[in-house]
Amino acid sequence: MVRISPSILAGDFTDLRTTVKSVEKYVDSIHVDVIDGVFAPNITFGVPIVDALRNITSLPLDVHLMIVEPDRYLKTFVDHGASSLWVHVESCPHLHRTIMRIKELDVEAFVCLNPATPLSAIEEILPFVDGVLIMTVNPGFSGQKFIPQMTVKIARLKKMIDERNLSIHIAVDGGIDETNLEEVVKCGADTLIMGSGIFAKESPGDFVRKLRETSEVFK
């Protein structure tokens, strides 16, 4: 089953409740991009927004930590409502320890790779994670264009997972919209992080509903 997780970074910050409620019936989770301005350009939001979102919706909250020293904040985000924690291999020098800590907190653990980071960086951690996120743009800002060469990387990751007989989600994040989602799913992705691809539409909820009704990947 292909899952959709809208990135709240592309939503309306003046009315998060309406933004979330507009898509809540049609999506599988809410993706929360926590960026510190150091690991990646841009400063977004932190624990208070996760806390607020948890009070708005019962949907899972996927908290994507694009920050330095993420280990310092794992328990805090879980305590405030995170359903899964997504950490970058580039910011975790002791990645296995970080992933094990996330699992001890009883939430899903995803490992993330920037576009230039090779798949070899996560070969050893694959048996321990619930999913892998392939960044299809350089992290930092919503609305960037999809890097088409990432489809090869997605397909290679799918092959790696299948060869090891593992059950791991493959998520993609960055420039995903109705023009390329079928291609990335064909390559192996099963979790679509969509920001402006959803929230830039006049009616985000109707767009997601129609997408699920018409696209072959959801049938």
Coordinates of C-alpha atoms in Angstrom, one line a residue:
M1 CA 0.0 0.0 0.0
V2 CA 1.3 3.4 -1.0
R3 CA 1.1 6.0 1.8
I4 CA 0.8 9.8 1.6
S5 CA 2.3 12.0 4.3
P6 CA 1.9 15.8 3.6
S7 CA 4.7 18.0 4.8
I8 CA 3.3 20.7 7.1
L9 CA 6.3 22.9 6.1
A10 CA 4.3 23.8 3.0
G11 CA 1.1 24.4 4.9
D12 CA -0.4 27.6 6.2
F13 CA 1.4 28.5 9.4
T14 CA -1.3 31.1 10.3
D15 CA -3.9 28.3 10.6
L16 CA -2.4 24.9 11.2
R17 CA -5.6 23.5 12.4
T18 CA -7.5 24.2 9.2
T19 CA -4.4 23.1 7.2
V20 CA -4.3 19.7 8.9
K21 CA -8.1 19.2 8.9
S22 CA -8.2 19.9 5.1
V23 CA -6.3 16.7 4.4
E24 CA -6.8 14.6 7.5
K25 CA -9.3 12.2 6.0
Y26 CA -7.2 11.4 2.9
V27 CA -3.6 11.0 4.2
D28 CA -1.8 8.5 6.3
S29 CA 0.3 10.7 8.6
I30 CA 1.6 14.3 8.9
H31 CA 5.3 14.9 8.1
V32 CA 7.0 17.5 10.4
D33 CA 10.3 18.9 9.1
V34 CA 12.4 20.1 12.1
I35 CA 15.3 22.1 10.7
D36 CA 17.9 24.0 12.8
G37 CA 19.6 26.2 10.3
V38 CA 22.9 24.3 10.9
F39 CA 22.4 20.9 9.4
A40 CA 20.4 22.4 6.6
P41 CA 19.6 26.0 5.7
N42 CA 16.3 27.4 7.0
I43 CA 14.9 27.3 10.5
T44 CA 11.5 25.8 10.8
F45 CA 9.9 24.7 14.1
G46 CA 10.4 22.4 17.1
V47 CA 8.7 20.8 20.0
P48 CA 5.9 23.4 20.5
I49 CA 4.6 22.7 16.9
V50 CA 4.7 19.0 17.4
D51 CA 2.9 19.4 20.6
A52 CA 0.2 21.6 18.9
L53 CA -0.2 19.2 16.0
R54 CA -0.7 16.3 18.4
N55 CA -3.6 18.3 19.9
I56 CA -5.1 18.9 16.5
T57 CA -5.0 15.4 15.0
S58 CA -4.8 11.7 15.9
L59 CA -2.9 11.0 12.7
P60 CA 0.7 9.7 13.2
L61 CA 3.3 12.5 13.3
D62 CA 6.5 11.7 11.4
V63 CA 9.1 13.9 12.9
H64 CA 12.0 14.5 10.5
L65 CA 15.1 15.7 12.4
M66 CA 17.2 17.8 10.0
I67 CA 19.4 18.9 13.0
V68 CA 22.8 18.4 14.4
E69 CA 23.1 16.2 17.5
P70 CA 19.5 14.7 17.1
D71 CA 20.2 12.2 19.9
R72 CA 19.7 15.1 22.4
Y73 CA 16.1 15.5 21.4
L74 CA 14.8 12.0 20.6
K75 CA 12.9 11.5 23.9
T76 CA 11.6 15.0 24.0
F77 CA 9.9 14.7 20.6
V78 CA 8.4 11.4 21.5
D79 CA 7.1 12.7 24.8
H80 CA 5.4 15.5 22.8
G81 CA 3.7 13.3 20.3
A82 CA 6.1 12.0 17.6
S83 CA 5.0 8.6 16.2
S84 CA 8.2 8.1 14.3
L85 CA 11.6 9.7 14.3
W86 CA 13.6 10.2 11.1
V87 CA 17.3 10.9 11.5
H88 CA 20.0 11.6 8.9
V89 CA 23.0 9.4 8.5
E90 CA 25.0 12.6 7.9
S91 CA 24.3 13.9 11.4
C92 CA 24.6 10.6 13.3
P93 CA 28.2 9.5 13.9
H94 CA 26.9 6.5 15.9
L95 CA 23.9 5.7 13.8
H96 CA 23.3 2.2 15.3
R97 CA 23.1 3.7 18.8
T98 CA 20.7 6.4 17.6
I99 CA 18.4 3.9 15.9
M100 CA 18.4 1.6 18.9
R101 CA 17.5 4.5 21.2
I102 CA 14.6 5.4 18.9
K103 CA 13.4 1.8 19.0
E104 CA 13.7 1.8 22.8
L105 CA 11.3 4.8 22.8
D106 CA 8.7 2.5 21.1
V107 CA 8.3 4.5 17.9
E108 CA 9.3 3.8 14.3
A109 CA 12.9 4.6 13.2
F110 CA 13.7 5.9 9.7
V111 CA 17.2 6.7 8.4
C112 CA 17.5 9.5 5.8
L113 CA 20.0 10.2 3.1
N114 CA 20.7 13.5 1.3
P115 CA 20.9 13.3 -2.5
A116 CA 24.7 13.1 -2.6
T117 CA 25.0 10.5 0.2
P118 CA 25.6 7.0 -1.2
L119 CA 23.5 4.0 -0.3
S120 CA 26.6 2.3 1.1
A121 CA 26.3 4.6 4.1
I122 CA 23.3 2.6 5.3
E123 CA 24.0 -1.0 4.3
E124 CA 24.8 -2.1 7.8
I125 CA 21.8 -0.3 9.5
L126 CA 19.1 -1.7 7.1
P127 CA 18.2 -4.7 9.4
F128 CA 17.5 -2.3 12.3
V129 CA 15.2 0.3 10.7
D130 CA 11.6 0.6 9.8
G131 CA 12.3 2.6 6.7
V132 CA 14.7 4.7 4.6
L133 CA 14.0 8.1 3.3
I134 CA 15.6 9.1 0.1
M135 CA 15.8 12.9 -0.2
T136 CA 15.0 13.9 -3.7
V137 CA 15.9 17.5 -3.2
N138 CA 18.6 19.0 -1.0
P139 CA 17.0 19.6 2.4
G140 CA 16.0 23.0 3.7
F141 CA 13.1 24.5 1.7
S142 CA 9.7 23.5 0.5
G143 CA 8.9 23.9 -3.2
Q144 CA 12.2 22.7 -4.7
K145 CA 12.3 20.7 -8.0
F146 CA 12.6 16.9 -7.9
I147 CA 16.1 15.7 -8.8
P148 CA 15.3 13.1 -11.5
Q149 CA 18.6 11.1 -11.0
M150 CA 17.2 10.0 -7.6
T151 CA 14.9 7.5 -9.3
V152 CA 18.0 5.3 -9.9
K153 CA 18.9 5.6 -6.3
I154 CA 15.4 4.5 -5.2
A155 CA 15.5 1.5 -7.5
R156 CA 18.9 0.5 -6.2
L157 CA 17.7 0.8 -2.6
K158 CA 14.7 -1.4 -3.4
K159 CA 17.0 -4.0 -4.8
M160 CA 19.2 -3.9 -1.7
I161 CA 16.2 -4.4 0.5
D162 CA 14.8 -7.3 -1.5
E163 CA 18.1 -9.0 -1.7
R164 CA 18.3 -9.0 2.1
N165 CA 14.7 -10.2 2.3
L166 CA 13.8 -7.2 4.6
S167 CA 10.5 -5.5 5.1
I168 CA 11.4 -1.8 5.1
H169 CA 9.5 1.2 3.9
I170 CA 11.0 3.4 1.2
A171 CA 10.0 7.0 1.5
V172 CA 10.8 9.9 -0.9
D173 CA 10.8 13.6 0.0
G174 CA 11.3 16.6 -2.3
G175 CA 9.4 17.8 -5.3
I176 CA 6.9 14.9 -5.3
D177 CA 3.7 15.7 -7.1
E178 CA 1.2 14.2 -9.5
T179 CA 3.8 14.4 -12.4
N180 CA 6.4 12.0 -10.9
L181 CA 4.8 10.0 -8.0
E182 CA 3.9 7.1 -10.3
E183 CA 7.6 6.9 -11.4
V184 CA 9.0 6.9 -7.9
V185 CA 6.5 4.2 -6.8
K186 CA 7.4 2.1 -9.8
C187 CA 11.1 2.4 -8.7
G188 CA 10.1 1.1 -5.2
A189 CA 8.9 3.9 -3.1
D190 CA 5.8 3.3 -0.9
T191 CA 5.7 6.4 1.2
L192 CA 5.3 9.8 -0.5
I193 CA 6.2 13.0 1.4
M194 CA 4.4 15.7 -0.4
G195 CA 4.6 19.4 0.6
S196 CA 3.7 22.1 -2.0
G197 CA 2.6 19.2 -4.2
I198 CA -0.5 19.1 -1.9
F199 CA -0.7 22.4 -0.1
A200 CA -0.2 24.6 -3.2
K201 CA -3.5 23.3 -4.6
E202 CA -6.6 25.4 -4.3
S203 CA -8.3 22.6 -2.3
P204 CA -5.6 20.2 -0.8
G205 CA -8.1 17.7 0.5
D206 CA -10.0 17.4 -2.8
F207 CA -6.7 17.0 -4.6
V208 CA -5.5 14.1 -2.4
R209 CA -9.0 12.5 -2.6
K210 CA -9.0 12.6 -6.4
L211 CA -5.4 11.5 -6.6
R212 CA -6.2 8.4 -4.6
E213 CA -9.2 7.7 -6.9
T214 CA -7.5 8.2 -10.2
S215 CA -3.8 7.2 -9.8
E216 CA -3.0 3.5 -10.4
V217 CA -0.5 3.4 -7.6
F218 CA -3.2 3.6 -5.0
K219 CA -5.3 0.8 -6.5

